[in-house]
PDB file of C-alpha atoms in Angstrom:
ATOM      1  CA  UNK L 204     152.717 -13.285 -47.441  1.00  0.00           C
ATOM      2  CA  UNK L 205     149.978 -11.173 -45.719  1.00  0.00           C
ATOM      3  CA  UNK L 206     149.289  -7.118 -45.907  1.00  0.00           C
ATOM      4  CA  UNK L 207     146.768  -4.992 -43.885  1.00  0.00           C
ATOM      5  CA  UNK L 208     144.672  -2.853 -45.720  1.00  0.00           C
ATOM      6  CA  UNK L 209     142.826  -0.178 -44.908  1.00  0.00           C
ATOM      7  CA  UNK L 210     139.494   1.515 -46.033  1.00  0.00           C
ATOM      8  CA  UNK L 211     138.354   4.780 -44.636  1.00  0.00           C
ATOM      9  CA  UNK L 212     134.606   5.593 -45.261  1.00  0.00           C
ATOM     10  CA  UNK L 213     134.519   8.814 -47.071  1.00  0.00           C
ATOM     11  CA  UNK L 214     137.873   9.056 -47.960  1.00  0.00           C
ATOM     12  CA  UNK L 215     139.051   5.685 -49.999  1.00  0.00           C
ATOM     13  CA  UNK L 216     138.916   2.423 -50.369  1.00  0.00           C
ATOM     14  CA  UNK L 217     141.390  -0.467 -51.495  1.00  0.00           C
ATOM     15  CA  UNK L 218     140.435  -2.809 -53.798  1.00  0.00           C
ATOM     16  CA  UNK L 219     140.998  -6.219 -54.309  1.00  0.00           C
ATOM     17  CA  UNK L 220     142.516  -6.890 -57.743  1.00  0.00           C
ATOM     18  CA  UNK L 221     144.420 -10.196 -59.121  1.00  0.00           C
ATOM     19  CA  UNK L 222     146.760 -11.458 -56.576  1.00  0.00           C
ATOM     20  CA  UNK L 223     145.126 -10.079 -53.734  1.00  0.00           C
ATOM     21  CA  UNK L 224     143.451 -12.550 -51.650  1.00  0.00           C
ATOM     22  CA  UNK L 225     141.189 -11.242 -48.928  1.00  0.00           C
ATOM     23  CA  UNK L 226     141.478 -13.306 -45.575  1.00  0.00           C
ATOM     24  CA  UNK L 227     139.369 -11.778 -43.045  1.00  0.00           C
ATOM     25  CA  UNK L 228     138.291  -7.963 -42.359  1.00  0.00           C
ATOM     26  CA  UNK L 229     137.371  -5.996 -39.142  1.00  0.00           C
ATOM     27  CA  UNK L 230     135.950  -2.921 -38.792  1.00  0.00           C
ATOM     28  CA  UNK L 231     137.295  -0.160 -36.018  1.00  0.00           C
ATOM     29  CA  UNK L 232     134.943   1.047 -33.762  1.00  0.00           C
ATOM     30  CA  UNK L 233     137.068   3.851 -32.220  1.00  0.00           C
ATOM     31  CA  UNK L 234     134.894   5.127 -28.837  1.00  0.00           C
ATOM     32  CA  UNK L 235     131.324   3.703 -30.634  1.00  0.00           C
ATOM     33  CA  UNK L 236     131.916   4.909 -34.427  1.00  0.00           C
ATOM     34  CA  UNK L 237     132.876   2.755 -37.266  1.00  0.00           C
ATOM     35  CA  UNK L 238     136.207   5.106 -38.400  1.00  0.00           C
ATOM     36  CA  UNK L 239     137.805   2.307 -40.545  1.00  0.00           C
ATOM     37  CA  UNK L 240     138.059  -1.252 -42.014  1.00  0.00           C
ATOM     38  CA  UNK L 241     141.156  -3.505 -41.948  1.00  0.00           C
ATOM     39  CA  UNK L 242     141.366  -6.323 -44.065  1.00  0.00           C
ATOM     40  CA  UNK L 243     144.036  -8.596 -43.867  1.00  0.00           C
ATOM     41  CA  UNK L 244     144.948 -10.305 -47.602  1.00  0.00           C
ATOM     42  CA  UNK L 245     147.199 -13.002 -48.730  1.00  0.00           C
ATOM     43  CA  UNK L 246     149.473 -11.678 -51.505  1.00  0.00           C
ATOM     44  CA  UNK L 247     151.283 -14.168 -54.461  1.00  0.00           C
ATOM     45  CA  UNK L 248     153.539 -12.719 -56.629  1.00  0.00           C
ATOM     46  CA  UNK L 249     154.054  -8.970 -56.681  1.00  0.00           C
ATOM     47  CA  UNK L 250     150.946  -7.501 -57.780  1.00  0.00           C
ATOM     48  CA  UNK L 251     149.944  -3.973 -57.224  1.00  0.00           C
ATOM     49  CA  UNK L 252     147.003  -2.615 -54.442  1.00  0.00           C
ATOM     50  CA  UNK L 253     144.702  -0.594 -55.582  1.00  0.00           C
ATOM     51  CA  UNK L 254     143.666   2.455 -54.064  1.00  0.00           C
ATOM     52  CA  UNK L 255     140.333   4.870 -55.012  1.00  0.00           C
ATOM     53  CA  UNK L 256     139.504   8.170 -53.473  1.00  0.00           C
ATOM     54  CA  UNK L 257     135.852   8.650 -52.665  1.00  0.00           C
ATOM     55  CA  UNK L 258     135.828  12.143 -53.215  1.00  0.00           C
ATOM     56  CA  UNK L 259     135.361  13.310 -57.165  1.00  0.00           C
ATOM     57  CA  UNK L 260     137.663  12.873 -59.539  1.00  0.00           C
ATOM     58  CA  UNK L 261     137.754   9.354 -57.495  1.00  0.00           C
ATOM     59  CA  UNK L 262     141.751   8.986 -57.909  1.00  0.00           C
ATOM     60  CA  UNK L 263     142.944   5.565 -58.525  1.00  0.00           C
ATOM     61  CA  UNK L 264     146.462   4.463 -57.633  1.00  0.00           C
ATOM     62  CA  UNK L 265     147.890   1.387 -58.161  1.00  0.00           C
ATOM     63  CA  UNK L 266     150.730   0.905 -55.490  1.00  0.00           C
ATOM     64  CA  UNK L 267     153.307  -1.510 -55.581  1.00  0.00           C
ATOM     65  CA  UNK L 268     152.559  -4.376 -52.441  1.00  0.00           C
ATOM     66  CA  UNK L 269     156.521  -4.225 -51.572  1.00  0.00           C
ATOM     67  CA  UNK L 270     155.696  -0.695 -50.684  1.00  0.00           C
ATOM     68  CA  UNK L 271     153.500  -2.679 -47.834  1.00  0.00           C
ATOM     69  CA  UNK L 272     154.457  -4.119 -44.918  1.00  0.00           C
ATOM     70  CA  UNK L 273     154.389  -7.667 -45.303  1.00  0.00           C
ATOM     71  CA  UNK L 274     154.183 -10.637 -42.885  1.00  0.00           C
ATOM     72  CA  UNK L 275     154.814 -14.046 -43.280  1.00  0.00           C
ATOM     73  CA  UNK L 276     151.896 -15.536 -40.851  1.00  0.00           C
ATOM     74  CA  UNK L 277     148.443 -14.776 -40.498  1.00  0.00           C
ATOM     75  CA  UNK L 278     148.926 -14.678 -36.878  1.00  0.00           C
ATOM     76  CA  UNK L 279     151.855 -12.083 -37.499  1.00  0.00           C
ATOM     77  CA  UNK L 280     149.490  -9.907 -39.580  1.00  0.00           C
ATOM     78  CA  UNK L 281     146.623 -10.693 -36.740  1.00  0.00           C
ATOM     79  CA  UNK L 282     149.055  -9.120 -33.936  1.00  0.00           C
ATOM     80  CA  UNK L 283     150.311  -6.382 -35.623  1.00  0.00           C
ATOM     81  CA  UNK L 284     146.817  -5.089 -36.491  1.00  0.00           C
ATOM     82  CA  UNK L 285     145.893  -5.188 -32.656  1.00  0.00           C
ATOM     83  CA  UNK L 286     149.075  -3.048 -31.845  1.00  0.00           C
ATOM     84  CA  UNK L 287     148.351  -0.586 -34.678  1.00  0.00           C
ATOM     85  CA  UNK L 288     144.546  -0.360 -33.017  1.00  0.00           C
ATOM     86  CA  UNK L 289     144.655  -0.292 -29.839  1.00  0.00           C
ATOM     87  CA  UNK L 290     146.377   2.410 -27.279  1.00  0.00           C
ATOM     88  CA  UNK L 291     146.150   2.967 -23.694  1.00  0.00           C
ATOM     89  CA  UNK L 292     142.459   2.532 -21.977  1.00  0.00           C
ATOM     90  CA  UNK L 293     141.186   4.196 -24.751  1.00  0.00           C
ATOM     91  CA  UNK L 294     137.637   2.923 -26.435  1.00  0.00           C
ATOM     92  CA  UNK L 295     138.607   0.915 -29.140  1.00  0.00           C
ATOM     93  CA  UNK L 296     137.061  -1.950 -30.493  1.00  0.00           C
ATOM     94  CA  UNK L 297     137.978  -3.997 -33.655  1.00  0.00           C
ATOM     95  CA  UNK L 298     134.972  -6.071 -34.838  1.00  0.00           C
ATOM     96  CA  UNK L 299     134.818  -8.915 -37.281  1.00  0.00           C
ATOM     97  CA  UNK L 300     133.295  -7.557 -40.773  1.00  0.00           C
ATOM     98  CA  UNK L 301     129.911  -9.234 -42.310  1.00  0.00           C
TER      99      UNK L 301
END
C-alpha cells in the first residue's frame, strides 16, 4: 500500500518511522515558491505516521496510517497527487525532490 505525505516548511513535518518506506518526494512550487513537499511511501503492516510541529513546543503526533488514504499502486498514488496539485491554468509545478 502507498500514502502521500505532506511536509509544510514552517509548519510540520512527517517523519519516517518503522514501516514507512519512502518512495519518491516532490516538492510544490505553487506560482514560483516552494509551499510544500509530497512524499509518496510504501506502508507494511499498520504502523503509525508521525507528525512534528515546527513551531515550539514542536508537537508530535503519532497518527494511525488507516486514518490515510491508501492506494494500492504507485501509479494510483502518482495520479492522485497530480489531481490534489494541480487546478485550472493556475502556476503550479510539482518537482522531483534531491
Amino acid at each position: 500500500m502507498y500514502v502521500i505525505l505532506t511536509n509544510k516548511p514552517g509548519e510540520f513535518r512527517t517523519e519516517m518511522t518503522e514501516g514507512v518506506t519512502q518512495v519518491e518526494s516532490w516538492d510544490y512550487i505553487f506560482y514560483g515558491r516552494k509551499r510544500a513537499n509530497f512524499t509518496i511511501a510504501r506502508i507494511e503492516g499498520a504502523p503509525r505516521i508521525t507528525i512534528v510541529e515546527d513551531a515550539p513546543p514542536q508537537i508530535v503526533n503519532r497518527v494511525p496510517s488507516k486514518l490515510f488514504e491508501a492506494f494500492d499502486t504507485l501509479e494510483e498514488a502518482r495520479a492522485e497527487l497530480n489531481t490534489l496539485t494541480h487546478y485550472g491554468s493556475m502556476d503550479i509545478e510539482l518537482r522531483a525532490a534531491s
